[in-house]
Coordinates of C-alpha atoms in Angstrom, one line a residue:
M1 CA 119.9 -67.9 128.5
A2 CA 121.6 -70.9 127.1
L3 CA 121.8 -71.6 123.4
V4 CA 119.8 -74.8 123.9
D5 CA 117.0 -72.8 125.5
V6 CA 116.9 -70.4 122.6
I7 CA 116.5 -73.2 120.1
R8 CA 113.8 -74.8 122.2
L9 CA 111.9 -71.5 122.4
Q10 CA 112.1 -70.9 118.6
F11 CA 111.2 -74.4 117.5
Q12 CA 107.7 -75.1 118.6
P13 CA 106.3 -78.7 118.3
L14 CA 105.4 -79.4 114.7
R15 CA 101.9 -80.6 114.0
F16 CA 101.2 -82.7 110.9
S17 CA 97.8 -83.2 109.4
S18 CA 96.8 -86.1 107.3
S19 CA 96.4 -83.7 104.4
S20 CA 99.9 -82.2 104.6
F21 CA 102.3 -83.9 102.3
F22 CA 104.4 -81.1 100.7
I23 CA 107.0 -79.5 102.9
T24 CA 108.9 -76.3 101.9
L25 CA 111.6 -74.4 103.7
S26 CA 111.2 -70.6 104.0
P27 CA 113.6 -68.8 103.7
P28 CA 115.7 -71.1 101.5
P29 CA 118.9 -72.3 103.2
S30 CA 122.0 -70.3 102.5
A31 CA 125.6 -70.4 103.5
N32 CA 125.0 -68.0 106.4
S33 CA 121.9 -69.7 107.7
A34 CA 123.9 -71.6 110.3
K35 CA 125.2 -68.4 111.8
R36 CA 121.6 -67.0 112.0
V37 CA 120.4 -70.2 113.6
F38 CA 122.9 -70.0 116.5
S39 CA 122.7 -66.3 116.9
P40 CA 120.2 -65.2 119.6
A41 CA 119.4 -62.0 117.8
A42 CA 118.6 -63.6 114.4
P43 CA 115.3 -65.3 113.8
L44 CA 115.5 -69.0 113.2
P45 CA 114.3 -70.4 109.9
T46 CA 110.7 -71.5 110.0
L47 CA 109.2 -74.5 108.4
A48 CA 106.1 -73.7 106.3
F49 CA 103.8 -76.5 105.4
S50 CA 101.6 -76.2 102.4
P51 CA 98.4 -78.3 102.5
R52 CA 98.2 -81.1 100.0
K53 CA 96.3 -80.2 96.9
H54 CA 93.5 -82.6 96.5
F55 CA 93.1 -83.8 93.0
L56 CA 89.7 -85.2 92.6
S57 CA 88.9 -87.6 89.8
F58 CA 85.5 -87.4 88.4
K59 CA 83.7 -90.1 86.5
V60 CA 81.8 -88.6 83.7
C61 CA 78.6 -90.4 83.2
A62 CA 77.5 -89.7 79.7
T63 CA 73.9 -90.2 79.0
V64 CA 73.4 -91.9 75.7
A65 CA 70.8 -90.2 73.7
E66 CA 68.0 -92.1 72.1
T67 CA 69.2 -93.0 68.6
G68 CA 65.8 -94.2 67.3
Q69 CA 67.2 -97.6 66.6
P70 CA 64.7 -100.5 66.8
K71 CA 64.9 -102.9 69.8
W72 CA 66.3 -106.3 69.0
W73 CA 62.9 -108.0 68.8
E74 CA 61.5 -105.3 66.5
K75 CA 64.0 -106.1 63.7
S76 CA 62.8 -108.5 61.1
A77 CA 63.0 -109.8 57.6
P78 CA 60.4 -109.1 54.9
N79 CA 58.7 -112.4 55.4
M80 CA 58.5 -112.0 59.2
I81 CA 55.2 -110.9 60.9
D82 CA 54.7 -109.7 64.4
I83 CA 51.6 -111.3 66.1
H84 CA 49.8 -109.3 68.7
S85 CA 46.6 -111.3 69.2
T86 CA 45.0 -114.7 68.8
Q87 CA 43.0 -113.4 65.9
E88 CA 46.1 -112.2 64.1
F89 CA 47.7 -115.6 64.6
L90 CA 44.7 -117.5 63.2
S91 CA 44.4 -115.1 60.2
A92 CA 48.1 -115.3 59.4
L93 CA 47.9 -119.1 59.3
S94 CA 44.8 -119.2 57.2
Q95 CA 46.2 -116.7 54.7
A96 CA 49.5 -118.6 54.4
G97 CA 47.9 -121.2 52.2
D98 CA 50.3 -124.0 51.6
R99 CA 53.4 -122.1 52.7
L100 CA 55.5 -123.5 55.5
V101 CA 54.9 -121.3 58.6
I102 CA 57.5 -121.1 61.4
V103 CA 56.2 -119.6 64.6
E104 CA 58.7 -118.3 67.1
F105 CA 57.5 -117.7 70.7
Y106 CA 59.9 -115.3 72.5
G107 CA 60.2 -112.9 75.4
T108 CA 61.8 -109.5 75.3
W109 CA 63.6 -110.4 78.6
C110 CA 64.8 -113.8 77.4
A111 CA 68.6 -113.9 76.8
S112 CA 68.4 -117.1 74.7
C113 CA 65.8 -115.5 72.5
R114 CA 68.0 -112.5 71.9
A115 CA 71.0 -114.6 71.1
L116 CA 69.2 -116.7 68.6
F117 CA 67.2 -114.0 66.9
P118 CA 69.9 -112.6 64.5
K119 CA 70.4 -116.1 63.1
L120 CA 66.7 -116.6 62.7
C121 CA 66.5 -113.4 60.7
R122 CA 69.2 -114.6 58.4
T123 CA 67.4 -117.9 58.0
A124 CA 64.2 -116.0 57.1
E125 CA 66.1 -114.0 54.4
E126 CA 67.6 -117.2 53.0
H127 CA 64.0 -118.7 52.7
P128 CA 61.7 -116.1 51.4
E129 CA 59.1 -118.8 50.6
I130 CA 58.6 -119.5 54.3
L131 CA 56.4 -117.3 56.5
F132 CA 57.8 -116.5 60.0
L133 CA 55.5 -115.4 62.7
K134 CA 56.9 -113.7 65.9
V135 CA 54.7 -114.1 69.0
N136 CA 55.6 -112.1 72.1
F137 CA 54.8 -114.3 75.1
D138 CA 54.0 -111.5 77.4
E139 CA 51.5 -110.0 74.9
N140 CA 49.8 -113.3 74.2
K141 CA 49.9 -115.3 77.4
P142 CA 46.4 -116.9 77.0
M143 CA 47.2 -118.1 73.5
C144 CA 50.7 -119.3 74.5
K145 CA 49.2 -121.3 77.4
S146 CA 46.6 -122.9 75.1
L147 CA 49.5 -123.9 72.7
N148 CA 51.4 -125.4 75.6
V149 CA 54.3 -123.0 75.3
K150 CA 56.2 -123.3 78.6
V151 CA 59.8 -122.5 77.7
L152 CA 61.4 -119.8 75.5
P153 CA 62.4 -119.6 72.7
Y154 CA 59.9 -122.1 71.4
F155 CA 59.0 -123.0 67.8
H156 CA 55.9 -124.4 66.0
F157 CA 55.9 -125.5 62.4
Y158 CA 52.7 -125.4 60.4
R159 CA 51.7 -126.2 56.8
G160 CA 48.4 -126.1 55.1
A161 CA 45.8 -128.6 56.0
E162 CA 48.4 -130.7 57.7
G163 CA 48.3 -128.2 60.6
Q164 CA 51.0 -128.4 63.1
L165 CA 54.0 -130.4 61.9
E166 CA 56.4 -130.1 64.7
S167 CA 57.2 -128.1 67.9
F168 CA 60.2 -127.9 70.1
S169 CA 62.3 -125.5 72.2
C170 CA 65.6 -124.3 70.7
S171 CA 68.6 -122.2 71.6
L172 CA 71.4 -120.8 69.6
A173 CA 73.6 -123.8 70.3
K174 CA 70.9 -126.1 68.9
F175 CA 69.9 -124.0 66.0
Q176 CA 70.6 -126.9 63.7
K177 CA 67.2 -128.3 64.9
I178 CA 65.5 -125.5 63.0
K179 CA 67.5 -126.1 59.8
D180 CA 66.8 -129.8 60.0
A181 CA 63.1 -129.1 60.4
I182 CA 63.0 -126.7 57.5
Q183 CA 64.7 -129.3 55.3
T184 CA 62.2 -131.9 56.3
H185 CA 59.0 -129.9 55.9
N186 CA 59.8 -127.3 53.3
T187 CA 58.8 -129.4 50.2
A188 CA 56.5 -128.6 47.4
R189 CA 52.9 -129.6 48.1
C190 CA 49.4 -128.7 46.8
S191 CA 47.2 -126.3 48.7
I192 CA 44.3 -128.2 50.1
G193 CA 42.7 -125.8 52.6
P194 CA 43.4 -123.8 55.7
P195 CA 45.6 -125.2 58.4
K196 CA 44.2 -127.6 60.9
G197 CA 45.4 -128.8 64.3
I198 CA 46.2 -125.3 65.6
G199 CA 44.8 -126.2 69.1
D200 CA 42.0 -124.8 71.1
L201 CA 42.8 -121.1 70.8
L202 CA 39.3 -119.9 71.4
L203 CA 39.2 -120.6 75.1
E204 CA 37.3 -118.2 77.3
P205 CA 39.6 -116.1 79.4
S206 CA 38.2 -117.5 82.6
S207 CA 39.1 -121.0 81.6
V208 CA 42.7 -120.2 80.9
P209 CA 45.1 -121.3 83.7
K210 CA 46.6 -118.6 85.9
D211 CA 49.5 -116.9 84.1
R212 CA 53.0 -118.0 85.0
P213 CA 56.2 -116.7 83.4
A214 CA 57.7 -118.9 80.8
E215 CA 61.1 -120.4 81.3
S216 CA 64.1 -119.6 79.2
V217 CA 66.2 -122.5 77.7

């Protein structure tokens, strides 16, 4: 048998798999390996393929435990009151006397409301003489509709018998509007009765227009 035929018989076709990347020679080459290769009696060196080790990367999704921290709309200053009903709103205004009352209409889903809220809390802390009322739009839709609140965040200013002084929508970028309104309306006055001009808040539920979500400025 010719030497070429011996080599052809010993070396079978090599098959590679997509997962084989590391090639090792067994036995290791030596000085006498050439003689063994060309000797019909000696076994030819074989190629051993070790399969690629798959290194899997795992993304660890850590579940954040509840910390008990209040949600952003639950934070407040000492002179801020959460309003949950029309009756609470009317009672808060009537008990405010001659104090300036600033009402914020907000939505927990409103990004503009969330961005503005920390600055509103700081303003409340800077003006302890002012009463701030927080009205959740989704909890008080009939009342908000009767007060013509269509965009969020929205603000009403009330004071004593003068009733509603001003109303406007506002975002963080236009927060100066709130400061200007405070400067205009937060002046010393005599208490001359409960607030007026609140609006028709005692509408029957059937007469309230169909609820539509408020817009966010």
